[in-house]
Amino acid sequence: MAHPLITEFENAGQGQVFQYWDQLSGPEKKTLLRQAGEIDLAQISRLNHALLRADAGVDSRDYSDLNPAPYIAHPSNGGDPDAWKEATAMGEAALRAGRVAAFVVAGGQGTRLGFDKPKGFFPVTPIRQKSLFQVFAEKIKAAEVHYRSRLPWFIMTSPFNHADTMAFFHEHDFFGLSEERVRFFRQGRMPAVGFNGQILLSGKGRIAMNPDGHGGSLPALVRSGATRLMAENGIDLLSYFQVDNPLCKVIDPAFIGFHILGGADMSSKMIPKAYAEEKMGVFCLQSGKVVVIEYSDLPADLMHAKDDLGNLRFQSGSIAIHLLSLEFIEKMGAADPSSPGLPFHRAQKKIPALDADGNVCLPNSPNGVKYERFVFDALPFSKESVVLETRRASEFSPVKNRQGLDSPGTSAEAQMKEFASWLEGAGEIVAKTDNGVPLYPIEVSPLFGYDEATFLQKWKSLAKKPDLNQSLYLS
Ligand code: UTP
């Protein structure tokens, strides 16, 4: 008699998952059953129905009541310096009280970068080639010292990179952080499906699975016990960032302060878009709620609309930095049906999968879809939501692609430009090329200067200033 799971898959029209069953060894059969057991067939059927229709890519939402989301301006752009000071003091108090933990989502597959290890291992700094994980670890360590606080760090991995990620931290002695304050947990995964809705196989005894998107972080935080641990340790705020942006501040007291003062449960950082078609989600206000509209969904007339001053009307680009309150994560991530949950999106991808002859092939064009959830879809469920402006130069230069835009090259340049601006703030002269990149490589360890203010303090205290007309690493 067939295994009950096989019958279930056959009844759901997904019998192809077990088409090579008779050719599998005992352990292979076990693996396949374990993978199949994770899949909620009713959910896949619902998603196939809703997201695979011919018109599913067509955005049918009503944007008639869409307005730009209000935001708190940065002092360099007209923001009130006193309000920033007050927020910073409030954030520092929260940090000293131990209310905050750092949280990086590092479960993505990083396919565009084409790096065969987890993205957090990628060497990213201009001189020392420190990995992304090391950069964040040093920033957390520096923030601990600077704010006289203990900062736990939650790291979300995927089932595909979890073991490697943990091993990397052990190999590097947690980059000087206290091991018991670094917590790893896995996000969930979803099967990839072909355009006909059939679950794809990546081997004869293996389902093509993928991480369920950064929105999967909310249920994973609850499921893994991270939220329980937070509550037990008096932590009620998570500082959320992505693994690919080495400029991210990681811990920002002003942001924390504005979040608290605004009574918010999910807050976000924004930068003005550089040009209308820049590929960034945009913060908007819809039915009184802050939402992020993806660049591909924003109607062209709105994308190009200008205000009275000639600026883009919908200019607030999302850089995927958020603050999340514990209660909100618990509400959004709860497994019970009363939780609003986040919608799934479909992403058309080239998915390595078995062809009709049972051979694995990597197609040249998309052959199916991955179902993923996005964390910013939680925004409209928040009671209050603060959007805070930050400066692109000091906080956003992700490593997404191998070359060109948002690549290791552009990120190293952005880091050096930022370090150069700190030196210039200290009254130094930095030699530069015509496009403003320092002529001699510069790298500042977060342990020397965490931000411009901490850098200045340290720089001033140096008895002998280093020569700026050669490569400079400050640690
Ligand atoms: P991206 O959307 O850039 O995806 O992730 P990616 O998987 O890293 O890269 P590509 O698209 O395959 O090239 C943005 C952030 O969200 C995390 C990533 O690790 C990155 O920090 N993420 C993404 C997850 O943690 N889980 C996911 O399922 C997807």
Coordinates of C-alpha atoms and ligand atoms in Angstrom, one line a residue:
M1 CA 0.0 0.0 0.0
A2 CA 1.3 3.5 -0.8
H3 CA 2.5 5.7 2.0
P4 CA -0.4 8.0 3.1
L5 CA 1.6 11.1 2.2
I6 CA 2.0 9.8 -1.4
T7 CA -1.7 9.3 -1.6
E8 CA -2.3 12.8 -0.3
F9 CA 0.0 14.2 -2.9
E10 CA -1.6 12.2 -5.7
N11 CA -5.1 13.4 -4.6
A12 CA -3.9 17.0 -4.7
G13 CA -2.6 16.5 -8.3
Q14 CA 1.0 16.6 -7.1
G15 CA 1.8 12.8 -7.6
Q16 CA 4.8 13.8 -9.8
V17 CA 6.8 14.5 -6.6
F18 CA 6.9 10.7 -6.1
Q19 CA 7.4 9.6 -9.7
Y20 CA 10.9 8.2 -9.0
W21 CA 9.9 6.6 -5.7
D22 CA 10.8 3.1 -6.8
Q23 CA 14.3 4.1 -7.8
L24 CA 15.1 5.7 -4.5
S25 CA 17.2 4.1 -1.7
G26 CA 15.8 3.9 1.9
P27 CA 17.5 7.1 3.1
E28 CA 16.5 9.0 -0.1
K29 CA 12.9 7.9 0.5
K30 CA 13.1 9.2 4.1
T31 CA 14.4 12.6 3.0
L32 CA 11.7 13.0 0.4
L33 CA 9.0 12.1 2.8
R34 CA 10.4 14.6 5.3
Q35 CA 10.4 17.3 2.7
A36 CA 7.0 16.4 1.5
G37 CA 5.7 16.4 5.1
E38 CA 6.6 20.1 5.5
I39 CA 4.4 21.1 2.6
D40 CA 0.9 22.5 3.2
L41 CA -0.8 21.2 0.0
A42 CA -4.0 23.2 0.6
Q43 CA -1.8 26.4 0.9
I44 CA 0.0 25.5 -2.4
S45 CA -3.3 24.9 -4.1
R46 CA -4.6 28.3 -2.9
L47 CA -1.4 30.1 -4.0
N48 CA -1.4 28.4 -7.3
H49 CA -5.0 29.4 -7.8
A50 CA -4.4 33.0 -6.8
L51 CA -1.0 33.7 -8.2
L52 CA -0.5 31.5 -11.3
R53 CA -3.5 32.8 -13.3
A54 CA -2.5 34.4 -16.6
D55 CA -3.4 37.8 -15.1
A56 CA -1.8 37.3 -11.7
G57 CA 1.2 39.5 -12.6
V58 CA -1.2 42.3 -13.4
D59 CA -1.6 44.6 -10.5
S60 CA -5.3 45.3 -10.1
R61 CA -5.1 47.4 -6.8
D62 CA -6.9 50.7 -6.6
Y63 CA -4.3 53.4 -6.2
S64 CA -6.8 56.3 -6.3
D65 CA -6.3 57.1 -2.6
L66 CA -2.5 56.7 -2.6
N67 CA -0.6 59.5 -1.0
P68 CA 3.1 60.0 -0.1
A69 CA 3.7 58.7 3.4
P70 CA 4.7 61.4 5.9
Y71 CA 8.2 61.1 7.2
I72 CA 10.5 62.7 9.7
A73 CA 13.2 64.7 7.8
H74 CA 16.9 64.3 8.5
P75 CA 18.5 67.5 10.0
S76 CA 20.6 67.8 6.8
N77 CA 17.3 68.1 4.9
G78 CA 15.4 70.5 7.1
G79 CA 14.6 68.2 10.0
D80 CA 14.4 69.7 13.5
P81 CA 17.8 69.2 15.2
D82 CA 16.2 69.5 18.7
A83 CA 13.7 66.7 17.9
W84 CA 16.6 64.5 16.8
K85 CA 18.5 65.3 20.0
E86 CA 15.5 64.4 22.1
A87 CA 14.9 61.2 20.1
T88 CA 18.6 60.2 20.4
A89 CA 18.6 60.6 24.1
M90 CA 15.4 58.5 24.3
G91 CA 17.0 55.8 22.2
E92 CA 20.2 55.8 24.2
A93 CA 18.1 55.3 27.4
A94 CA 16.3 52.4 25.8
L95 CA 19.7 50.9 24.8
R96 CA 21.2 51.3 28.3
A97 CA 18.0 49.7 29.7
G98 CA 18.7 46.6 27.6
R99 CA 15.5 46.9 25.6
V100 CA 17.0 46.4 22.1
A101 CA 18.4 43.5 20.1
A102 CA 19.9 43.5 16.6
F103 CA 18.3 41.3 14.0
V104 CA 19.7 40.4 10.6
V105 CA 17.8 38.5 7.9
A106 CA 20.4 36.3 6.3
G107 CA 18.4 33.5 4.8
G108 CA 18.4 34.7 1.2
Q109 CA 20.0 32.7 -1.6
G110 CA 22.0 35.6 -3.1
T111 CA 21.6 34.3 -6.6
R112 CA 22.3 37.7 -8.3
L113 CA 25.7 37.9 -6.5
G114 CA 26.7 34.4 -7.7
F115 CA 28.7 33.6 -4.6
D116 CA 28.7 30.0 -3.6
K117 CA 28.7 30.6 0.2
P118 CA 26.1 32.3 2.4
K119 CA 26.1 36.0 1.5
G120 CA 27.2 37.1 5.0
F121 CA 30.6 35.5 4.3
F122 CA 31.2 37.9 1.4
P123 CA 34.3 40.0 1.7
V124 CA 33.1 43.5 1.5
T125 CA 35.4 46.1 3.1
P126 CA 37.8 48.1 0.9
I127 CA 41.1 47.1 2.5
R128 CA 40.8 44.3 5.0
Q129 CA 38.1 42.5 3.0
K130 CA 36.1 41.8 6.1
S131 CA 33.0 39.7 5.6
L132 CA 29.6 41.3 5.9
F133 CA 29.0 39.3 9.2
Q134 CA 32.3 40.6 10.6
V135 CA 31.3 44.2 9.8
F136 CA 28.0 43.8 11.6
A137 CA 29.6 42.0 14.5
E138 CA 32.1 44.8 15.0
K139 CA 29.3 47.4 14.7
I140 CA 27.4 45.6 17.4
K141 CA 30.5 45.3 19.6
A142 CA 31.2 49.1 19.1
A143 CA 27.6 50.0 19.9
E144 CA 27.8 47.8 23.1
V145 CA 30.8 49.8 24.2
H146 CA 29.5 53.2 23.1
Y147 CA 26.0 52.9 24.6
R148 CA 27.2 50.8 27.6
S149 CA 24.7 48.2 26.8
R150 CA 24.4 44.4 26.1
L151 CA 23.1 43.8 22.6
P152 CA 21.9 40.4 21.8
W153 CA 22.0 39.6 18.0
F154 CA 19.4 37.4 16.3
I155 CA 20.5 35.9 13.0
M156 CA 17.9 34.4 10.7
T157 CA 19.3 31.8 8.4
S158 CA 17.6 29.4 6.1
P159 CA 17.5 25.6 6.2
F160 CA 20.1 25.8 3.4
N161 CA 22.8 27.9 5.0
H162 CA 22.1 27.4 8.7
A163 CA 24.9 25.0 9.5
D164 CA 27.5 26.8 7.4
T165 CA 26.6 30.1 9.0
M166 CA 27.0 28.8 12.6
A167 CA 30.3 27.1 11.7
F168 CA 31.5 30.4 10.3
F169 CA 30.9 32.2 13.5
H170 CA 32.5 29.5 15.6
E171 CA 35.6 29.5 13.3
H172 CA 35.9 33.3 13.9
D173 CA 35.2 33.2 17.6
F174 CA 32.1 35.2 17.1
F175 CA 34.2 38.1 16.0
G176 CA 34.7 39.1 19.6
L177 CA 31.1 39.0 20.6
S178 CA 29.9 37.0 23.5
E179 CA 28.8 33.7 22.0
E180 CA 25.7 33.4 24.3
R181 CA 24.3 36.7 23.0
V182 CA 24.3 35.5 19.3
R183 CA 21.3 33.4 18.5
F184 CA 20.7 31.7 15.2
F185 CA 17.3 30.4 13.9
R186 CA 16.0 29.1 10.6
Q187 CA 13.3 30.6 8.5
G188 CA 10.7 28.4 6.8
R189 CA 10.8 27.1 3.3
M190 CA 8.4 26.7 0.4
P191 CA 8.4 24.4 -2.6
A192 CA 9.0 26.0 -6.0
V193 CA 6.3 25.3 -8.6
G194 CA 6.3 25.2 -12.4
F195 CA 4.0 27.6 -14.3
N196 CA 1.4 24.8 -14.3
G197 CA 1.4 24.7 -10.4
Q198 CA 3.2 21.4 -10.2
I199 CA 5.8 21.2 -7.4
L200 CA 9.3 20.9 -9.0
L201 CA 11.9 18.3 -8.1
S202 CA 15.6 19.3 -7.9
G203 CA 16.6 15.6 -7.8
K204 CA 14.8 12.3 -8.1
G205 CA 14.3 12.2 -4.4
R206 CA 14.4 15.9 -3.6
I207 CA 11.8 18.7 -3.9
A208 CA 13.0 22.1 -5.1
M209 CA 12.6 24.1 -2.0
N210 CA 13.4 27.8 -1.3
P211 CA 13.4 30.1 1.7
D212 CA 10.0 31.7 2.2
G213 CA 11.1 35.3 1.9
H214 CA 12.2 37.9 4.5
G215 CA 8.6 38.1 5.6
G216 CA 9.1 34.6 6.9
S217 CA 11.1 36.2 9.7
L218 CA 8.0 37.1 11.7
P219 CA 6.6 33.6 12.1
A220 CA 10.2 32.3 12.4
L221 CA 10.9 34.7 15.3
V222 CA 7.9 33.3 17.2
R223 CA 8.3 29.6 16.2
S224 CA 12.0 29.5 17.1
G225 CA 11.4 30.9 20.6
A226 CA 13.3 34.1 19.8
T227 CA 10.3 36.2 21.0
R228 CA 10.0 34.2 24.2
L229 CA 13.7 34.8 24.8
M230 CA 13.3 38.5 24.2
A231 CA 10.4 38.7 26.7
E232 CA 12.4 36.8 29.3
N233 CA 15.3 39.3 28.9
G234 CA 13.3 42.5 28.9
I235 CA 13.9 43.1 25.2
D236 CA 10.9 44.7 23.5
L237 CA 12.5 46.1 20.3
L238 CA 14.3 44.5 17.3
S239 CA 16.5 46.5 15.0
Y240 CA 15.9 44.7 11.7
F241 CA 18.5 44.9 8.8
Q242 CA 19.5 42.9 5.8
V243 CA 22.7 41.0 5.4
D244 CA 23.9 42.8 2.2
N245 CA 24.2 46.4 3.3
P246 CA 27.5 47.0 5.1
L247 CA 26.8 50.7 5.6
C248 CA 23.7 50.0 7.7
K249 CA 23.9 51.6 11.2
V250 CA 22.6 48.3 12.8
I251 CA 21.8 50.2 16.1
D252 CA 20.6 53.7 15.8
P253 CA 19.5 55.5 18.9
A254 CA 17.7 58.3 17.0
F255 CA 15.6 55.8 15.1
I256 CA 14.8 53.9 18.3
G257 CA 13.9 57.2 20.0
F258 CA 11.5 58.3 17.2
H259 CA 10.0 54.8 17.2
I260 CA 9.3 55.0 20.9
L261 CA 8.1 58.6 20.9
G262 CA 5.8 57.9 18.0
G263 CA 4.2 55.0 19.9
A264 CA 5.0 52.9 16.8
D265 CA 5.0 49.1 16.5
M266 CA 6.9 48.9 13.1
S267 CA 9.1 51.8 11.8
S268 CA 11.2 52.2 8.8
K269 CA 14.1 54.2 7.3
M270 CA 13.8 56.0 4.0
I271 CA 16.0 57.8 1.6
P272 CA 14.9 60.1 -1.2
K273 CA 15.0 58.2 -4.5
A274 CA 17.8 59.3 -6.8
Y275 CA 15.5 59.3 -9.9
A276 CA 11.9 58.3 -10.6
E277 CA 12.7 54.8 -12.0
E278 CA 15.1 53.8 -9.3
K279 CA 14.2 50.2 -8.3
M280 CA 13.1 50.8 -4.8
G281 CA 9.8 50.2 -2.9
V282 CA 8.2 53.5 -2.0
F283 CA 6.5 54.5 1.3
C284 CA 3.0 55.6 0.7
L285 CA -0.1 56.2 2.7
Q286 CA -3.2 54.2 1.7
S287 CA -6.4 54.3 3.7
G288 CA -4.5 56.0 6.5
K289 CA -1.9 53.3 6.7
V290 CA 1.8 53.3 5.8
V291 CA 2.4 50.8 3.0
V292 CA 5.4 50.0 0.7
I293 CA 4.5 49.9 -3.0
E294 CA 7.0 48.0 -5.0
Y295 CA 8.7 49.8 -7.8
S296 CA 7.2 47.4 -10.3
D297 CA 3.7 48.2 -9.0
L298 CA 3.8 52.0 -8.8
P299 CA 1.8 53.3 -11.8
A300 CA 4.0 55.3 -14.1
D301 CA 2.1 58.6 -13.7
L302 CA 2.6 58.4 -9.9
M303 CA 6.2 57.3 -10.2
H304 CA 7.0 60.5 -12.2
A305 CA 4.6 62.9 -10.4
K306 CA 6.3 66.0 -9.0
D307 CA 5.4 68.3 -6.1
D308 CA 5.2 72.1 -6.2
L309 CA 8.9 72.3 -5.6
G310 CA 9.7 70.0 -8.5
N311 CA 10.7 67.0 -6.3
L312 CA 9.4 63.6 -6.9
R313 CA 6.0 63.3 -5.1
F314 CA 6.5 59.7 -4.3
Q315 CA 10.1 59.9 -3.3
S316 CA 10.5 57.9 -0.1
G317 CA 12.5 54.9 -1.0
S318 CA 12.6 51.9 1.3
I319 CA 16.1 50.6 2.3
A320 CA 14.8 47.6 4.3
I321 CA 15.8 48.9 7.8
H322 CA 13.0 48.6 10.4
L323 CA 12.3 48.6 14.0
L324 CA 9.8 46.0 15.3
S325 CA 8.2 45.9 18.6
L326 CA 7.9 42.6 20.4
E327 CA 4.1 42.7 20.7
F328 CA 3.8 43.4 17.0
I329 CA 6.0 40.5 16.0
E330 CA 4.0 38.2 18.3
K331 CA 0.8 39.3 16.7
M332 CA 2.1 39.0 13.1
G333 CA 4.0 35.8 13.6
A334 CA 1.6 33.8 15.6
A335 CA 0.7 30.5 14.1
D336 CA -3.0 30.7 15.1
P337 CA -5.6 31.6 12.5
S338 CA -6.4 34.9 14.2
S339 CA -3.0 36.2 13.2
P340 CA -3.3 38.4 10.1
G341 CA -0.3 36.7 8.5
L342 CA 1.5 38.1 5.5
P343 CA 0.5 37.5 1.9
F344 CA 2.7 35.5 -0.5
H345 CA 4.1 37.0 -3.7
R346 CA 5.3 35.1 -6.7
A347 CA 8.7 35.6 -8.1
Q348 CA 9.4 34.1 -11.5
K349 CA 12.8 32.4 -11.4
K350 CA 15.2 30.1 -13.2
I351 CA 14.9 27.1 -10.9
P352 CA 17.3 24.1 -11.3
A353 CA 14.8 21.3 -11.8
L354 CA 14.5 17.8 -13.3
D355 CA 13.5 17.7 -17.0
A356 CA 11.2 15.1 -18.5
D357 CA 14.2 12.7 -18.8
G358 CA 15.0 13.0 -15.1
N359 CA 18.1 15.1 -15.6
V360 CA 18.7 18.3 -13.5
C361 CA 18.9 21.3 -15.7
L362 CA 19.4 25.0 -15.1
P363 CA 17.1 26.7 -17.5
N364 CA 18.1 29.9 -19.5
S365 CA 14.8 31.5 -18.8
P366 CA 12.4 31.4 -15.9
N367 CA 10.7 28.0 -15.6
G368 CA 8.6 28.5 -12.5
V369 CA 7.9 30.6 -9.5
K370 CA 9.0 30.8 -5.9
Y371 CA 6.5 31.9 -3.3
E372 CA 7.8 34.5 -0.9
R373 CA 6.6 36.9 1.8
F374 CA 7.9 40.4 2.3
V375 CA 8.4 41.9 5.7
F376 CA 7.2 45.4 4.7
D377 CA 3.7 43.9 4.1
A378 CA 3.4 43.9 7.8
L379 CA 3.4 47.8 7.9
P380 CA -0.3 48.3 7.3
F381 CA -1.0 46.1 10.3
S382 CA 0.9 48.4 12.6
K383 CA -1.1 50.8 14.9
E384 CA 1.5 53.5 14.4
S385 CA 4.4 53.6 12.0
V386 CA 7.3 56.1 11.9
V387 CA 9.2 56.7 8.6
L388 CA 12.5 58.3 9.3
E389 CA 14.7 59.9 6.7
T390 CA 18.4 59.0 6.6
R391 CA 21.3 59.8 4.3
R392 CA 22.0 57.4 1.5
A393 CA 25.8 58.1 1.7
S394 CA 26.0 57.0 5.3
E395 CA 23.5 54.2 5.3
F396 CA 22.8 52.4 2.1
S397 CA 25.0 50.7 -0.3
P398 CA 24.0 47.1 -0.7
V399 CA 25.8 44.3 -2.4
K400 CA 23.3 42.6 -4.7
N401 CA 24.9 42.0 -8.1
R402 CA 28.3 40.7 -9.1
Q403 CA 29.0 43.9 -11.1
G404 CA 27.6 47.3 -12.0
L405 CA 24.9 48.8 -9.8
D406 CA 24.8 47.7 -6.1
S407 CA 27.9 45.5 -6.5
P408 CA 31.0 44.9 -4.3
G409 CA 32.7 47.7 -6.3
T410 CA 30.1 50.3 -5.7
S411 CA 29.8 49.3 -2.1
A412 CA 33.5 49.6 -1.4
E413 CA 33.5 53.0 -3.0
A414 CA 30.6 54.1 -0.9
Q415 CA 32.3 52.9 2.3
M416 CA 35.5 54.8 1.4
K417 CA 33.6 58.0 0.5
E418 CA 31.8 57.8 3.8
F419 CA 35.1 57.3 5.7
A420 CA 36.6 60.2 3.7
S421 CA 33.7 62.5 4.8
W422 CA 34.4 61.7 8.4
L423 CA 38.0 62.7 7.9
E424 CA 36.9 65.9 6.2
G425 CA 34.6 66.5 9.1
A426 CA 37.7 66.4 11.3
G427 CA 39.3 69.1 9.1
E428 CA 41.5 66.8 7.1
I429 CA 42.1 67.0 3.4
V430 CA 41.5 63.8 1.5
A431 CA 42.8 63.4 -2.1
K432 CA 40.1 62.2 -4.4
T433 CA 39.4 61.2 -8.0
D434 CA 37.1 63.3 -10.2
N435 CA 34.1 61.2 -9.1
G436 CA 34.8 61.8 -5.4
V437 CA 36.4 58.5 -4.6
P438 CA 39.4 58.7 -2.3
L439 CA 42.7 58.3 -4.2
Y440 CA 44.2 56.1 -1.5
P441 CA 42.0 53.4 0.0
I442 CA 40.5 54.1 3.4
E443 CA 38.9 51.8 5.8
V444 CA 37.7 52.5 9.3
S445 CA 37.0 49.6 11.6
P446 CA 33.7 50.1 13.5
L447 CA 35.7 49.5 16.6
F448 CA 37.6 52.8 15.8
G449 CA 34.6 54.8 14.7
Y450 CA 31.1 53.5 14.8
D451 CA 29.7 56.7 13.1
E452 CA 31.0 60.2 12.4
A453 CA 30.6 61.3 16.0
T454 CA 32.5 58.4 17.5
F455 CA 35.1 58.6 14.8
L456 CA 35.7 62.3 15.5
Q457 CA 36.2 61.6 19.2
K458 CA 38.8 58.9 18.5
W459 CA 40.5 60.8 15.7
K460 CA 41.0 63.9 17.9
S461 CA 42.5 61.7 20.6
L462 CA 45.3 60.4 18.3
A463 CA 48.6 61.9 19.4
K464 CA 50.1 61.4 15.9
K465 CA 47.8 61.5 12.9
P466 CA 48.5 58.9 10.2
D467 CA 49.7 59.9 6.7
L468 CA 46.6 60.3 4.4
N469 CA 48.6 60.0 1.2
Q470 CA 48.7 56.2 1.4
S471 CA 46.3 53.4 2.0
L472 CA 44.8 53.9 5.5
Y473 CA 43.3 51.3 7.8
L474 CA 42.1 52.6 11.2
S475 CA 41.3 50.1 13.9
Ligands
UTP1 P1 17.1 39.8 -1.5 O1 15.7 40.2 -1.9 O2 18.1 40.7 -2.0 O3 17.3 38.4 -1.9 O4 17.2 39.8 0.1 P2 18.6 37.5 -1.9 O5 18.1 36.1 -1.7 O6 19.6 37.9 -0.8 O7 19.3 37.7 -3.3 P3 18.8 37.3 -4.7 O8 17.5 38.0 -5.0 O9 18.7 35.8 -4.7 O10 19.9 37.7 -5.6 C1 17.2 40.9 0.9 C2 17.5 40.4 2.3 O11 16.5 39.5 2.8 C3 17.1 38.3 3.2 C4 18.4 38.2 2.4 O12 19.3 37.3 3.1 C5 18.8 39.7 2.4 O13 19.4 40.0 3.7 N1 16.2 37.2 2.8 C6 15.7 37.1 1.6 C7 16.0 36.2 3.8 O14 16.5 36.3 4.9 N2 15.2 35.2 3.4 C8 14.6 35.1 2.2 O15 13.8 34.1 2.0 C9 14.8 36.1 1.3

